[in-house]
XYZ file of C-alpha atoms in Angstrom:
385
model
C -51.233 -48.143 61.531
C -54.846 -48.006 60.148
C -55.558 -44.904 58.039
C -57.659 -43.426 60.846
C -55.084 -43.351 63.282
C -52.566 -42.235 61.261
C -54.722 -39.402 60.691
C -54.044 -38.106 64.447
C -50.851 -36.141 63.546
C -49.660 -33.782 65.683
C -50.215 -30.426 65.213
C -50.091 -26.730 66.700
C -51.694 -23.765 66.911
C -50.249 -21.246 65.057
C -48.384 -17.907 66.346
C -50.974 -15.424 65.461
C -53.623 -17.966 67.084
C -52.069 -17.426 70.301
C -51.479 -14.184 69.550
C -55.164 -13.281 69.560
C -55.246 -15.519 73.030
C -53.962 -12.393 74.883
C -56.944 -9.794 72.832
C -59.792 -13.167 74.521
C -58.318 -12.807 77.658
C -58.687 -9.210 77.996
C -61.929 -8.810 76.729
C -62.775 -11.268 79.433
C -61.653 -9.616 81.988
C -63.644 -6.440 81.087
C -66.778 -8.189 79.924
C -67.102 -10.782 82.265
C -68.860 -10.355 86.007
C -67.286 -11.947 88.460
C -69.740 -15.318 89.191
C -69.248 -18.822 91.379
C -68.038 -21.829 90.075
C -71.640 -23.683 89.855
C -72.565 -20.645 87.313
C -69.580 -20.397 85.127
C -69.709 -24.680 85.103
C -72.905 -23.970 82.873
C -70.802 -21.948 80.409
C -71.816 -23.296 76.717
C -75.307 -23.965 78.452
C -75.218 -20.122 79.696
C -77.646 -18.074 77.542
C -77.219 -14.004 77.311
C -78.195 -12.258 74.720
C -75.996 -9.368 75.886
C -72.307 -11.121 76.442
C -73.220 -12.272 72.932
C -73.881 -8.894 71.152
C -70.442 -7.359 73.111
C -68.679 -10.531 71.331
C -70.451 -9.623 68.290
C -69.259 -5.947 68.223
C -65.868 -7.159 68.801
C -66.128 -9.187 65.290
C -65.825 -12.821 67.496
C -69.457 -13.765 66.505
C -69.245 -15.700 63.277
C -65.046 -15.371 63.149
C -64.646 -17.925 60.314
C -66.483 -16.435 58.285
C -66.384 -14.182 55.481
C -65.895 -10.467 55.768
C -68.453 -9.590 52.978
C -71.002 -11.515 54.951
C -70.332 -10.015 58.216
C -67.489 -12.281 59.346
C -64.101 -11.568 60.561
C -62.477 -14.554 58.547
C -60.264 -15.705 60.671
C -59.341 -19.201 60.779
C -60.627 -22.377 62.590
C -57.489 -22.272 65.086
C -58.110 -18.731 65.807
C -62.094 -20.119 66.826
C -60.284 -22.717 68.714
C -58.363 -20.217 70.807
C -61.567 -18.267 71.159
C -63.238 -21.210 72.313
C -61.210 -22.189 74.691
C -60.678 -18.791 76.140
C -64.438 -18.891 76.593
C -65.103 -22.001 77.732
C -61.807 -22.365 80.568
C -63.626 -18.429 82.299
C -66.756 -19.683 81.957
C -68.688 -17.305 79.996
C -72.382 -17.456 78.437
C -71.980 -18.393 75.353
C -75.113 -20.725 74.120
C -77.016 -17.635 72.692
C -74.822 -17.449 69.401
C -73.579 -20.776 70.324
C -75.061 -22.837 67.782
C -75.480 -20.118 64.723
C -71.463 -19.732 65.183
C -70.334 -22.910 65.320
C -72.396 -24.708 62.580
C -75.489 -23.130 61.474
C -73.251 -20.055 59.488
C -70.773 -22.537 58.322
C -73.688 -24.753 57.476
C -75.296 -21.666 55.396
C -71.910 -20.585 54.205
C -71.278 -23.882 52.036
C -74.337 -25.384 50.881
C -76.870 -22.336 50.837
C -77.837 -20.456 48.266
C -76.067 -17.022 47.936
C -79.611 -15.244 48.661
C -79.474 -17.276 52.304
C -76.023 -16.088 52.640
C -77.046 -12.480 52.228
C -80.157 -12.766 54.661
C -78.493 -15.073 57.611
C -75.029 -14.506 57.838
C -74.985 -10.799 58.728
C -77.535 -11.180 61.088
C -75.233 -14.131 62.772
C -72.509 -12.063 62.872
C -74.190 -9.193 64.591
C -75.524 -11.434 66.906
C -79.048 -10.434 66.031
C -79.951 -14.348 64.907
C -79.853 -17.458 67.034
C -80.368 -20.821 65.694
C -80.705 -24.001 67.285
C -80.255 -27.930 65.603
C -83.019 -29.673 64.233
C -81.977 -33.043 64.226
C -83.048 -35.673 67.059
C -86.419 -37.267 67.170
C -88.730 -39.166 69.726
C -88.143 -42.989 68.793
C -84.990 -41.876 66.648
C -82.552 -40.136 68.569
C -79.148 -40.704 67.496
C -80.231 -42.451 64.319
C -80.721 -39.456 62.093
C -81.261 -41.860 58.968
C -84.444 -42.679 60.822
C -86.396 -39.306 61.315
C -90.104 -39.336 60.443
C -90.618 -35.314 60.736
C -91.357 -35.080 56.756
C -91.546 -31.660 54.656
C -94.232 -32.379 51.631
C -93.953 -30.474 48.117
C -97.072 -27.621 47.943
C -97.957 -25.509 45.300
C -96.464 -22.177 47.572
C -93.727 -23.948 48.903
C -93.279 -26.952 51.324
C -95.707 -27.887 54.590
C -93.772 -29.412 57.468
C -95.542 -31.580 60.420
C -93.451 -33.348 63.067
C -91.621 -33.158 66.172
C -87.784 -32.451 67.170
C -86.865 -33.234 70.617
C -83.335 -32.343 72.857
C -83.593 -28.772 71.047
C -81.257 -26.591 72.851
C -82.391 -23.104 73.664
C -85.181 -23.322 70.940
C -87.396 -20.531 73.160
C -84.854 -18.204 73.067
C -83.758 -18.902 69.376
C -85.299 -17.588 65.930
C -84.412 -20.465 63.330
C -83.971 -23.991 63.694
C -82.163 -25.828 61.000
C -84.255 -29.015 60.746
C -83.325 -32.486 59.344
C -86.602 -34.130 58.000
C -87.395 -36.126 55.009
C -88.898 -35.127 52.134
C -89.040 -38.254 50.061
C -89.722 -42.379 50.594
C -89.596 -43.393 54.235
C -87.771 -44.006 57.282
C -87.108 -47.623 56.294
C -84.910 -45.512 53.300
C -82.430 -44.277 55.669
C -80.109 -42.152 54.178
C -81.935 -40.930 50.795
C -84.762 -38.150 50.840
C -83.732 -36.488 53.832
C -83.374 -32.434 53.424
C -82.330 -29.932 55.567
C -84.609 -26.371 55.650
C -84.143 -22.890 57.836
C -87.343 -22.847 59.805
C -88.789 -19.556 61.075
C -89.518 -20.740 64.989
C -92.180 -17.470 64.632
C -94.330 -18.884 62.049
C -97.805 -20.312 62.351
C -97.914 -23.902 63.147
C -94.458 -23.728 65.382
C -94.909 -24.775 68.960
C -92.390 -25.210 71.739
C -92.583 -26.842 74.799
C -89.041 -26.200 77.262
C -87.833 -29.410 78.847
C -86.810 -29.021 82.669
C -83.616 -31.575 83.584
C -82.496 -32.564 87.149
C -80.879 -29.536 87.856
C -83.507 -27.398 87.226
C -82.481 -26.153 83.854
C -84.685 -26.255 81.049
C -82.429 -25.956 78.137
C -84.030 -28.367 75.946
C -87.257 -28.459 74.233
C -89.589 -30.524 72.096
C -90.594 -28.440 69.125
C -93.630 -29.293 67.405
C -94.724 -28.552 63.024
C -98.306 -28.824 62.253
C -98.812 -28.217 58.634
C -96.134 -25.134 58.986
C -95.856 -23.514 55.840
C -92.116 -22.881 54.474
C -91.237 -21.101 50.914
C -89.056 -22.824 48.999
C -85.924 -20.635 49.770
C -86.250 -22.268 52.904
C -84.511 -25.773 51.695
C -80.896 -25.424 52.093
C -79.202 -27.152 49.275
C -80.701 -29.848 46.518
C -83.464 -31.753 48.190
C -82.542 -35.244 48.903
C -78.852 -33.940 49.556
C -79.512 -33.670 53.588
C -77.553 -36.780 54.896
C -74.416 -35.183 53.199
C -74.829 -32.047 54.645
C -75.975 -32.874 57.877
C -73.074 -35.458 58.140
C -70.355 -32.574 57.912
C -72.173 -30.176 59.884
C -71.629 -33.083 62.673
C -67.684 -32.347 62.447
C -67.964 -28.931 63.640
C -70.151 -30.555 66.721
C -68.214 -33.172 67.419
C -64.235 -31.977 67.797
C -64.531 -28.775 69.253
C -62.601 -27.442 73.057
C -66.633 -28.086 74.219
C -66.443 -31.669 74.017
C -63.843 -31.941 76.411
C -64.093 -28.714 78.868
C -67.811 -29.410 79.910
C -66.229 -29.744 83.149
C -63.114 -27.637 83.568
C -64.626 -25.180 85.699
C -65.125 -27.394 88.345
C -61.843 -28.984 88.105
C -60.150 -25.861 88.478
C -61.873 -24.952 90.903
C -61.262 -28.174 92.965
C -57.248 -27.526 92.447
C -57.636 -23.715 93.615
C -59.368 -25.180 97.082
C -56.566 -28.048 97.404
C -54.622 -25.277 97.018
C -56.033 -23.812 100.028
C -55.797 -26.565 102.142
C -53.263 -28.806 103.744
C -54.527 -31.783 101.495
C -53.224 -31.078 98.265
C -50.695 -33.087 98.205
C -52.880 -36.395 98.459
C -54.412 -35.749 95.617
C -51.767 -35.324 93.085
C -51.164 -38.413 90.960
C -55.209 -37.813 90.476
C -54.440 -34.220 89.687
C -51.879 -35.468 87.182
C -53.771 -38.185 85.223
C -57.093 -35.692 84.395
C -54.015 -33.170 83.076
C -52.108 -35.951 81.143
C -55.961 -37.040 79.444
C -56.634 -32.745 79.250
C -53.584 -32.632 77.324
C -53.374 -35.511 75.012
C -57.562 -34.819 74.265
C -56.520 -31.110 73.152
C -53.983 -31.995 70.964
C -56.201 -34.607 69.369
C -59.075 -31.581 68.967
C -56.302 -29.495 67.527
C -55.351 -32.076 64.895
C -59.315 -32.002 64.040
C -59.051 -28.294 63.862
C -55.771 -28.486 61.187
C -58.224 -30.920 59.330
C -61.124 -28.445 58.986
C -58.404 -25.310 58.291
C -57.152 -27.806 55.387
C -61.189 -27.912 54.296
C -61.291 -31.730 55.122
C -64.052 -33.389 56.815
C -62.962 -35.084 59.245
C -66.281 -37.251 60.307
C -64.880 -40.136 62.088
C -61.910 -38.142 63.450
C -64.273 -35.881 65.454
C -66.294 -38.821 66.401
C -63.347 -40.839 68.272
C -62.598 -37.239 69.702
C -66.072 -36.041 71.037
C -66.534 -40.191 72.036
C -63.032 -39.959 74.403
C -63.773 -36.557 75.111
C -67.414 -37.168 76.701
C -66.154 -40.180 78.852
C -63.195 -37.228 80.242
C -65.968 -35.346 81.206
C -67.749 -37.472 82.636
C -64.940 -39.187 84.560
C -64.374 -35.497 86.197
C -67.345 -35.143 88.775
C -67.254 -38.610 89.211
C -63.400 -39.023 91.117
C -63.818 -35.381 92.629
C -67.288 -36.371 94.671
C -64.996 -40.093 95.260
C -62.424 -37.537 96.965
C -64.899 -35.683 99.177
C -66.571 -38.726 100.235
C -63.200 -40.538 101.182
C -62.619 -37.705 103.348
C -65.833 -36.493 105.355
C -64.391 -34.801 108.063
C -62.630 -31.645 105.960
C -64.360 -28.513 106.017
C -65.545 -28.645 101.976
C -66.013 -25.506 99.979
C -69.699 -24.410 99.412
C -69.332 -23.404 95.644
C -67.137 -26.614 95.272
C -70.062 -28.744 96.547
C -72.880 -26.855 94.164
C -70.552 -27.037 91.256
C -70.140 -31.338 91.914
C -73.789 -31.282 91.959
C -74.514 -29.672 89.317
C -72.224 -31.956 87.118
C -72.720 -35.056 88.428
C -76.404 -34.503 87.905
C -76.273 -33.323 84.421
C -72.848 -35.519 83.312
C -74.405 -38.234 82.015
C -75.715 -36.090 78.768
C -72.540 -35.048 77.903
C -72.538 -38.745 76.127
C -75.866 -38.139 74.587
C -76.035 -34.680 73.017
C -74.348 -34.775 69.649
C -74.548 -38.202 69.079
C -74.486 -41.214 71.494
C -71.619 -43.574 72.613
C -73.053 -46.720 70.632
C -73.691 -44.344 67.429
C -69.872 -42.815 67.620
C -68.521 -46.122 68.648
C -70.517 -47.793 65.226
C -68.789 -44.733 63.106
C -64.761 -45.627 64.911
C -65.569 -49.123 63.942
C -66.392 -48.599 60.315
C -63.453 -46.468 60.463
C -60.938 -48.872 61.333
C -62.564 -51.352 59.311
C -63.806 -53.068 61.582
C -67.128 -53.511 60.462
C-alpha cells in the first residue's frame, strides 16, 4: 500500500467528543429559528453576526484554541463534533467561519506573540471576522503564481493588487492575504508572504460578486498603494508558501467539504417519508449514506492527524477532492428523481432547496482549491508524478 493510503487509518471520535454532541444539540435547539430547507442549505454560506456572538459567549468561537488567548482549548475532534452539529441543522455560521477555522490557528502558530494578544481574543469573542486572501484573476488555484506584491517602505510595507472569490470580505474586518514580496511570479514558491490586512484602511476597496442564485458572497478586493506596518507580516518574509500550505489542511478536510448538501438530502428523505414512494428510491438512498459514511470517517482520520499536530496536506486534498464530487453528485440524482417522476405532487421547499444547489454545486469543486490542482497534489502523493 503506498504511504498515502496507508495513512487513511481508521479512527474515532473520542467519548468526551460525543459527549459535548448532546451540549451542540441543545444549544441548537434554543438558538436556532425554525427556517426552510432552501435557507438552512446555505448554512456555512449563512452570515449573522448575532448566531455568531451567542456561539461566542458559549466559548464555541475559536474552541481549539488557547484559554489565555480567549479560547476554550478543546481539541480538533471536539471542533469536528461542533461542526457537524452545525452544519447537519443548518445554522449561519460564515461570520466567524473563516477566523475559526484557519485564520486563529493560522495566527496561533506562526504569528508573533504581539498578534496573538491583539487577534485572538477578539476571534474568540466573535468581535473579528476574517476572510482568505489567496486567489487571483489569471491565477486562481495556482497560489505559486500570485502577482498582488507587498514592497519594503521606510514605515512599513505598501500593498497594490487584487484578490478575487473573497468570501464575505464586506462584512469582514481582516483579510489574511497571500502576495509576494520578493522576485516574480515566474519564482513560484519563494518570496511569497502572508500579512493581516486592515479591510478599513485607505487604499482597500471591495466590490461584492452576485452568483446565479442571487447571493453575493464573494468579492474582488482591490490594494492601491495600501499602507501596512510591519507587524502586519505574519511570520519571516519569504516563509508564505509554508504557511499558507498548512493553513490549506484546515480548509480542505473539514465536515464542510462533504455536508454542503446535507440539508437538502435530508430533507428529500423526510418528504419520501411522506409519501407512498419511498420505497423506490432506496438503493439510491443507500449508496449517498454508504459514500456519507466512508467520507466521514476519512475526515475523521484527517482530524486524528491534526490532534497528533501533523499536517496532513495531501490527506485533506484526496478528502475535500472526493468530498466535492459527493456534493455535487447530491442535487444532481435528486432533480434525476423528480424529473423521472413528473406527475407526484413535489414539495415546494424541496424544489427551492434543488435549485438552489444545483445552481451553486458546481463551486463546491472550485473554492479551496480546484479538481486539477488537488488531483496534481494525490498524484505527487502516490508518486505518481
Amino acid at each position: 500500500m503506498s504511504e498515502l493510503l496507508s495513512q487513511f487509518r481508521l479512527a474515532r471520535l473520542p467519548d468526551e467528543a460525543e459527549a459535548f454532541r448532546s451540549d451542540v444539540k441543545a444549544f441548537l435547539r434554543a438558538e436556532m429559528p425554525p427556517a426552510p430547507a432552501d435557507v438552512r442549505s446555505r448554512s456555512w454560506m449563512g452570515f449573522s453576526a448575532e448566531f455568531s456572538k451567542k456561539m461566542a459567549e458559549r466559548g464555541w468561537v475559536g474552541l481549539t484554541l488557547p484559554r489565555e488567548y480567549g479560547g476554550a482549548q478543546l481539541d480538533a475532534f471536539s471542533r469536528f463534533v461542533l461542526v457537524e452539529e452545525l452544519l447537519v441543522s443548518g445554522a449561519p455560521v460564515s461570520a466567524h467561519w473563516i477566523a475559526d477555522r484557519q485564520s486563529g490557528p493560522l495566527i496561533l502558530k506562526y504569528g508573533s506573540e504581539a498578534q496573538r494578544r491583539a487577534y485572538l481574543p477578539k476571534i474568540c469573542a466573535a468581535q473579528a471576522f476574517f476572510c482568505i486572501g489567496m486567489s487571483e484573476p489569471n491565477s486562481g488555484s495556482d497560489l505559486a503564481s500570485v502577482g498582488t506584491r507587498a514592497t519594503k517602505v521606510a514605515q512599513g510595507w505598501r500593498l497594490s493588487g487584487r484578490k478575487i472569490w473573497t468570501t464575505n470580505a464586506p462584512h469582514c474586518h481582516y483579510m489574511i492575504a497571500l502576495v509576494r514580496t520578493s522576485g516574480t511570479a515566474e519564482d513560484r514558491h519563494r518570496g511569497l508572504s502572508q500579512f493581516i490586512v486592515d479591510l478599513s484602511l485607505p487604499g482597500v476597496t471591495v466590490r461584492p460578486i452576485h452568483d446565479l442564485a442571487g447571493d453575493a458572497h464573494f468579492s474582488e478586493v482591490f490594494f492601491d498603494d495600501v499602507l501596512l506596518t510591519d507587524d502586519a507580516l505574519i511570520g519571516n518574509e519569504g516563509s508564505g508558501w509554508e504557511q499558507v500550505t498548512a493553513e490549506l489542511a484546515f480548509e480542505r478536510s473539514g465536515p464542510e467539504r462533504i455536508y454542503s448538501s446535507i440539508i437538502l438530502l435530508d430533507h428529500w428523505i423526510a418528504c419520501l417519508r411522506r409519501s407512498a414512494d419511498g420505497e423506490a428510491h432506496q438503493e439510491t438512498i443507500g449508496r449517498l449514506a454508504v459514500h456519507l459514511a466512508t467520507l466521514r470517517n476519512m475526515s475523521i482520520t484527517v482530524t486524528s492527524q491534526l490532534v497528533r499536530g501533523a499536517s496532513p496536506i495531501v490527506e485533506a486534498a484526496l478528502v475535500k477532492d472526493i468530498g466535492t464530487e459527493f456534493e455535487q453528485s447530491i442535487p444532481a440524482i435528486i432533480e434525476s428523481a423528480i424529473a423521472g417522476d413528473p406527475d407526484v405532487d413535489i414539495d415546494p421547499d424541496l424544489y427551492r432547496t434543488v435549485a438552489y444547489l444545483s445552481h451553486i454545486s458546481p463551486t463546491f469543486s472550485l473554492r479551496g482549491g480546484t479538481r486539477e490542482i488537488l488531483r496534481g497534489m494525490i498524484a505527487r502523493g502516490l508518486g505518481l508524478r
